[in-house]
Every structure is written in C-alpha cells, then in structure tokens.
Amino acid sequence: MSKKKTVAQPPEKFTGIQLTKVPASAAGIKAIRSTFKHIKEEVGIVKGIGLLSKINQKDGFDCPGCAWPDPDAKRAFLAEYCENGAKAIAEEATKNRVSPLFFASHSVAELAKLSDYEIGKKGRITHPVLLKPGSSHYEKISWQDAFDLIGRELNALSSPNEAIFYTSGRTSNEAAFLYQLFVRQFGTNNLPDCSNMCHESSGAALSETLGIGKGSVTLDDFNHADLVIVMGQNPGTNHPRMLSALADTKKNGGKIITVNPLPEVGLLEFRNPQKPLKWFSGEQLTDIFLQVKINEDVSLLKAILLLLIAKEEANPGSIFDHDFITQKTQGLDQFLADLKRYDLDELIENTGLDKSAVIEAANLIATSKKIIICWAMGLTQHKNAVDNIREIVNLLLLKGSIGKKGAGTCPVRGHSNVQGDRTMGIWEKPKDSFLDALEKEFKFNAPRDHGYDVVDAIEAMHSKKAKVFIAMGGNFISATPDTEVTAEALQNCELTVHISTKLNRSHVIHGRQALILPCLGRSEKDAQESGEQFVSVENSMGVVHQSTGHLAPLSEELLSEPAIVAGIAEATLQNSKVVWSRLVSNYDFIRDKIEATIPGFDNYNERVRKKGGFYLPNNSRKGDFAPTYTGKANFTINAISDVKLEKNQFIMMTIRTHDQYNTTIYGLNDRYRGVLNERRIVFMNAQDMTEQGLQKLDTVDLISHFNETQRVAKKFLVVPYSIPRQCTATYFPEANVLVPLKSVAHTSNTPASKTVVISIEKSK
Ligand SMILES: Nc1nc2c(c(=O)[nH]1)N[C@H]1C(S)=C(S)[C@@H](COP(=O)(O)OP(=O)(O)OC[C@H]3O[C@@H](n4cnc5c(=O)[nH]c(N)nc54)[C@H](O)[C@@H]3O)O[C@H]1N2
Ligand SMILES: Nc1nc2c(c(=O)[nH]1)N[C@H]1C(S)=C(S)[C@@H](COP(=O)(O)OP(=O)(O)OC[C@H]3O[C@@H](n4cnc5c(=O)[nH]c(N)nc54)[C@H](O)[C@@H]3O)O[C@H]1N2
Ligand SMILES: [Mo]
C-alpha cells in the first residue's frame, strides 16, 4: 500500500537475538524468578510484595492481566496471580515517570523513533499534557483547559458522528457506563472497542447459535469435565491461571485435547507455581495434541464430525444426545446434509494432520459426555472466524454438551474487563432495549444508527469523515491492523485524545492537536468527595466483583477514569440532565444507575460488596436458548477456509510473546519458545526454509498480498520452529503493518490478523 516511509511502525532494528532450547514445561521455578525480577526492577521488592498480596484477593484489586476468573471459594494468600499478572502490575506500579519535564526534553518525533518496548519503559504519565498545532513537544495543561478544549472541538463538528470514542478492555464498569452515556448524550454510537479486534467473532457466533454472546461455563465446570478441548489459545502465556483449572480437570480424571499450529509449552506440561512441591516435576496436561495448519480448524472439526456420524450411524444413540437435540435445537437435518458433502480424506489433508491422530481425537470425543471447548485468538482472528466458533457449537450441540455441569462453551477473554465493558454498553451496535432503558432513565433521545467499529473507524478517519478521536485506554496505532493506513487516519484528525496510564505509540502518532490525560491505575487508591471508592469488573465467566486499589496514586494530578469522563461531559454537553459530578462523588450513585438500566444488576451495591461478587444471568449456562431468533439452539452451516496459497506463499499468524501484554512490551524474551532478546523474528518450518534457500537467522523482508495490494515489513530474522508446512508466525505489533485493513472476518468485521498471506524475501 503506502510506499512512503513513516515512523508509524516500530523501528527496523535488531536487539541481539539468542536462541535457546524450548523448555519442556511452563511455570515452575523460572516463572517465580522472572516474577521477582520484574517486580524488583520496576517497583522495588518491599512495595512489590505488598502489591502481590492484594492481587485477586477478595479485598484487593482485580489483576489487570487477563479476564480468567478467580476461585469462588478459598483463595490462597499471595497466590492468586501468575508470572504475567505480576509483570502487568510491575508495569503499572513502575517507578519510572513521564513528567512535563520529560516531555520538554523529548520531542514527539524523537519518541516516535523508539520501539514500543522503549516507549513503554519510560513509565507512567504524571500530568495532563497538550501537543499544540504544529508544535514539536507536549506541554503541561490544566485539567479544566483540557476538558474545555475537548468540549470546543466536539461541539465544532458538523455532526456528532464525526467523533470516535474508542475503549480498551481495562476500563471499569463504572467508567465504561458513564463513558457510553456521555457519548450517547453527545449523539453518536461511535463506540469501537478492543473487542472488535478480539472476541467479536465469538460474540457474533454465540449470539446467533445460543442466544448470548458470552461463554456458558464456570470455573467449577473444569472439575467435572470428561474432556476439555483447547483450540487456538496459548494459556501458558496469556492466561496462566487457567493451567491450574486444566490440572484440576486432569486430577479428576478428565482428558485434554489441544489444537494449535504450535506446540505451546504451557499446554503440554505445567509446573504449578502455587504448589511448591510441583515446581520441579511437571504435570502433563495435553493428552492429544493436534498440530493443525493455520485456519484449518473448520476442516478439522468437520473431519471429526464425519467420524462421529459414522460411529453414530453404526450404533444409533451411542454418540449423540438425541433428547437434547430434539428438545433444544433446530437445523440438524440441513447441517447433516451439508456436512455429508465433504470428503473425509480431503478434510484431513487440509489440516496437515495424520489421519490416525484425528481418529484418536474423534474416539475420545465419542466417549466423552461432558465436553468443554475453550478458545481464544487462534480462532477469532480469521476471515472465517465466525465459522470456527459456530462449528464448535455444532459439535457441542450434537453431544448435548451445553447447559450442564462439566460442559459448555469457554471463549477465554483477553482484557480484564472487556466483557464488563460490553455489558455496560460499550458497543457500536447497541440493542434498542438498552437504548430505551437509557432514554427512560436519563430523559434524552439516544442515537439509533449503528456506529463505527474499529475497522470502520479507521476508514472514517482516513477519508476525513471523522475528525476527533478519543481513546479510553489502549494503544490504537499499535493494536490495529495496517499500521501505515491507521497512522494516516489518526494524523487526519483535528484532535486525538488518550486517557492513559503509560506512554505509548498512540501518543506520538497524533492529530493536529493531541491531549494525553493520565488516569489512576487499578492498583491505586481512588478518593472522591465521599471518600475512597472501589470499582467493579466482570470476568470471563460473568462474575461481577469489586476491585479496590491499595497504593497511593503516583501523582496528585491523576484523575480517575470516571472523573475524566465527567469532566469531558460537563465541558461538552449543554443540556444534559445528568449531574455528572454528583455521580462521580460516590460510585454507588453510578452503580444505582447501572442497576436501573441494565438487566442482572439488581441490588448491585449490596451484592457487589459481597466477597467474591455475583454471577450475571446466563441463559446458555441453564440450557435455555429462547433468546435466539428461532427460540432454540441453532445448528449452522459453515465454510472451510478458502485461502489459496500460490507457490512461495505462506500463511502468517501474528501472536504474543511470553513477555508482553498486547502492545505493552514487558521484555524482549519469548522464553517458552526459546527466543531471547529479539522480537523481529519469523518462525518457519525447516523444510520450507530449505525450499526457500533460507538459513537460520537469515534477515528477510515479509511481503503481504491482498487483493493485488502489497505491504512490506522489513528486517525479520528467520527462526526454524515446529510449525506446519506453509505456516509462519510473527509477533504483534511488529507485523501489524502487514495486516490489510480490509481483510476481515465476515459478520464480526474482526481484522484477520492470523490469516495473513505473505511471501518471504532475503533482505537486500
Ligand atoms: N501475558 C499476557 N496475557 C494476555 C495478553 C497478553 O498480551 N499477554 N493479552 C490478553 C488478550 S487482550 C487476549 S485477547 C488474550 C490472547 O490470548 P491468546 O489467544 O492465547 O493469544 P495469541 O498469542 O494471539 O495466541 C493465539 C494462539 O492461537 C494459535 N493459533 C493461531 N492461529 C491458529 C489457528 O488457525 N488455529 C488454531 N487452532 N490455533 C491458532 C497460536 O499458535 C497461539 O497459540 O490474552 C490476554 N492475556
Ligand atoms: N496483529 C495483531 N493485532 C492485534 C492482536 C493480535 O493478536 N494480532 N490482538 C488484538 C487484541 S485481542 C486486542 S484486545 C487489541 C488490544 O488493543 P488495546 O487494548 O488498544 O491495546 P493495549 O496494548 O492493551 O493497551 C495498552 C495501553 O493501555 C493503557 N492502559 C493500561 N492500563 C490502563 C488503565 O487502567 N486505564 C487506562 N485508561 N489506560 C490504561 C496504557 O497507556 C497502555 O499503553 O489488540 C488487537 N491487535
Ligand atoms: Mo484481546
């Protein structure tokens, strides 16, 4: 696409790679050592230990790492965190400060030349700052002047739809509710969020088939499952506490099948860091590992389904749950008719797997009555991502494995409150019933047209249809696809505003004017007029609970996210009947409003104070599928991948290392994959390397191919790895420049950042 060289991408420089042996197991003593190294370097040991003792405790704060739930009952002291949760905390509680003085001595152009790792390590922002039109440096600004500037720019737009309000998934329920209320009173549904790039495909598939966009299992279900299938997910790195749940499944006699193009270490063997006796001897987790080709999961599922059908037909009633199917589902006949069009051997060939492995997996599924299927980005970020998840539902429906103990759907969420943000109305396609409730409670006319999601928002800014971009957290430029196009989009804006904790690349790829508004982090005390506040969040399994910060705020200038929203709202809205400052004076008042408008939050203020919180209603957990468009659970007909690779082309997936939280780069190691001190690498199959005339650590350029357009990312080092033929992997965000903006999943519009077609050339 754009040939011109900009500074939007991370710099093309190497940091000094070392390759080591891939470890045999995850966690264990090395994880503990790594935890304390990060804590010591960023926070200091004494304060650090105090912090760790509060993570995920019932009186403590919700770990800003992932959305994996905490045990409902007993919680170990100093133990409900993992290595990567500790790193997340270390990043937030860092000693490093980005003050007005820092900005005075570092120009924006200079900062843009740094890598995301280097930018992030500069630390927490201490004061609100403004980049004036044409200026080279951010300067201190008062909160009121910042709010007034935003109000003026928003009110100068010819339509509220020219403004975009992004949200990342760390925002608390209270802040998210206020934010969407302000945005809708301003007059638009332009509320894109990180979910659009994350589990949107899960939400789309699950709502259509089961009548709720959330998963159905609870943590306890892992104790009762006969079989857990983990597809397209790397919990050893991204949800380490999930490994304990998988270990419980095994302890109780259940089995585990893993479907992944990579042999992710954490899934294969695990040393429980919370059980010192297990630090030195690993627990094997995966029983059957299916090393599937990228984006061939539908082929695999269809092959398994054909094998199951053959068994069922040979011995009717032995494999499928006919009572469940008859009472609760619709669409079986059409689904079966479509499935039988496929040829088993062709499907298996697509997957790149041995037939015997697929048969072994089908046999285990055949004899299991209670099955949980877990998945994450390996399934949601493809063109046919929604098909992946609907096909999972087909399998679970045939087995009657939804709505009973030990069974169900488990989309494993990313950001710690991404699910709660959606519940609070952060969505560009709100339901009418939700808007009706807002209108009734707050006496205004809510906008009804759907707003922009992430991809549409980038296109709108690119074509200058949108002119103000406001982000509640996140790092838009580094998280989104097509880095150069997104950069042009942001640079077209009149004003870009980031409500952030830490410095990131989105602060230096900016509009004509730019504001950074620094906010309190999860771990910090939040004092308002009525005293210290807590916030609430919803985890991946629909439990809403409180989160209370314990540290003194790092700067007196910081405001809480709800207070910032209130400040912007007061400076922008002339006729609002909401008394914003009153809502912020005591977050109980915000929760009262949530209770009044969103189902499932009865007695919110009382129930959220109960230790451990409360479960939100979930129809599919109860085996009730009435909310779907047919009133039953729907079988669906799904397509296998239509990606055709030409000679010398590869599929590339963009994945996370063990040392990052999305675009926050904790360190330069990917310990579990044996890569140290380097992020610009491409994992390749050794035979493919030979065919391409490539050697270990050769420097290559990656060229992505999409609808006749090409995008180039220069200077990556080739690392031979256990990965299927024609499959490659790079790290996010370095490779985002290769992900075409228009290459998206159907229905969910999620960027297909795990199906990128590339060719590989030696660098000149
Ligand atoms: N420490 C840490 N924790 C995190 C995050 C983080 O960056 N760091 N991010 C958080 C967020 S927002 C999210 S969404 C989650 C992400 O959690 P994950 O989804 O685990 O993250 P990814 O690194 O994107 O890994 C995707 C996995 O899917 C596999 N995969 C890729 N393509 C395919 C495919 O076609 N089929 C199959 N079967 N597998 C495939 C990859 O090999 C990889 O193992 O983690 C959350 N937790
Ligand atoms: N190629 C490729 N692209 C991807 C993905 C992929 O797998 N491959 N994954 C996608 C996924 S799953 C996701 S979820 C998105 C993530 O997209 P985002 O959520 O936009 O990105 P993050 O890196 O999580 O955001 C980090 C920034 O959030 C700010 N922050 C941290 N804590 C707080 C807080 O408490 N409050 C506020 N206001 N700000 C805070 C900090 O300033 C930090 O720099 O990226 C997506 N992009
Ligand atoms: Mo995510």
Coordinates of C-alpha atoms and ligand atoms in Angstrom, one line a residue, residues 64 92 125 166-171 194-195 197-199 377 380-381 414-415 418 471-476 478-481 499-505 507 517 519-522 561 654-656 661-664 731-733 735-736 739 753-754, ligand 2:
P64 CA -5.1 -6.1 35.2
E92 CA 1.6 -0.2 36.3
I125 CA 2.4 9.8 32.8
Y166 CA -12.6 4.0 21.5
T167 CA -12.3 1.9 24.6
S168 CA -9.7 -0.7 25.6
G169 CA -10.9 -3.5 28.0
R170 CA -9.3 -2.4 31.3
T171 CA -11.9 0.2 31.9
C194 CA -10.7 -3.6 21.5
S195 CA -13.3 -6.4 21.4
M197 CA -10.3 -7.0 17.2
C198 CA -10.6 -9.7 19.8
H199 CA -13.6 -11.9 20.7
M377 CA -7.5 -15.5 19.2
T380 CA -11.3 -15.4 16.3
Q381 CA -8.9 -13.6 14.0
G414 CA -8.4 -11.1 27.0
H415 CA -8.5 -7.8 28.8
V418 CA -13.5 -6.4 28.2
A471 CA -9.5 6.7 23.5
M472 CA -10.4 5.4 26.9
G473 CA -7.2 3.4 27.4
G474 CA -5.5 1.2 24.8
N475 CA -2.9 1.9 22.2
F476 CA -4.8 2.2 18.9
S478 CA -0.1 -0.4 17.6
A479 CA -3.1 -2.6 18.2
T480 CA -4.9 -2.0 14.9
P481 CA -4.1 -3.6 11.5
I499 CA -6.8 8.7 28.5
S500 CA -3.9 6.6 29.5
T501 CA -1.7 5.3 32.3
K502 CA 1.5 4.8 30.4
L503 CA 3.2 6.4 27.5
N504 CA 2.6 4.5 24.2
R505 CA 3.0 4.9 20.5
H507 CA 0.6 9.4 21.9
L517 CA -5.0 12.6 30.1
C519 CA -5.5 8.3 34.9
L520 CA -5.3 6.2 38.0
G521 CA -4.4 2.5 37.6
R522 CA -6.2 -0.5 39.1
E561 CA -11.4 7.4 34.6
T654 CA 0.6 -12.7 14.5
I655 CA 1.0 -13.8 18.1
R656 CA 2.1 -12.7 21.5
Y661 CA 0.7 -7.5 27.3
N662 CA -0.7 -6.7 23.9
T663 CA 1.3 -3.6 22.9
T664 CA 2.9 -3.2 26.3
Y731 CA 4.9 -11.1 16.8
F732 CA 2.1 -8.5 17.2
P733 CA 2.5 -5.4 16.9
A735 CA 3.9 -7.3 12.0
N736 CA 0.7 -5.4 12.1
V739 CA -2.4 -7.0 8.1
S753 CA -4.6 -10.9 11.9
K754 CA -3.9 -14.6 12.0
Ligands
LIG2 N1 -1.8 -8.3 14.6 C1 -2.5 -8.4 15.8 N2 -3.1 -7.3 16.2 C2 -3.9 -7.4 17.4 C3 -4.0 -8.7 18.0 C4 -3.3 -9.8 17.5 O1 -3.4 -10.9 18.1 N3 -2.5 -9.6 16.4 N4 -4.8 -8.7 19.2 C5 -5.9 -7.8 19.3 C6 -6.5 -7.9 20.6 S1 -7.0 -9.4 21.1 C7 -6.7 -6.8 21.4 S2 -7.6 -6.9 22.8 C8 -6.1 -5.5 21.0 C9 -5.6 -4.7 22.2 O2 -5.7 -3.3 21.9 P1 -5.6 -2.2 23.1 O3 -6.5 -2.6 24.2 O4 -5.9 -0.9 22.4 O5 -4.1 -2.2 23.5 P2 -3.3 -2.5 24.8 O6 -1.9 -2.8 24.4 O7 -3.9 -3.5 25.7 O8 -3.3 -1.0 25.5 C10 -2.2 -0.7 26.3 C11 -2.3 0.8 26.8 O9 -3.4 0.9 27.6 C12 -3.2 1.9 28.6 N5 -3.7 1.5 29.9 C13 -3.2 0.5 30.7 N6 -4.0 0.4 31.8 C14 -4.9 1.3 31.7 C15 -6.0 1.8 32.6 O10 -6.2 1.2 33.7 N7 -6.7 2.8 32.2 C16 -6.4 3.5 31.0 N8 -7.2 4.5 30.7 N9 -5.4 3.1 30.2 C17 -4.7 2.1 30.6 C18 -1.7 2.2 28.7 O11 -1.4 3.5 28.3 C19 -1.1 1.2 27.6 O12 -0.1 1.7 26.8 O13 -5.1 -5.6 20.0 C20 -5.5 -6.4 18.9 N10 -4.5 -6.3 17.9

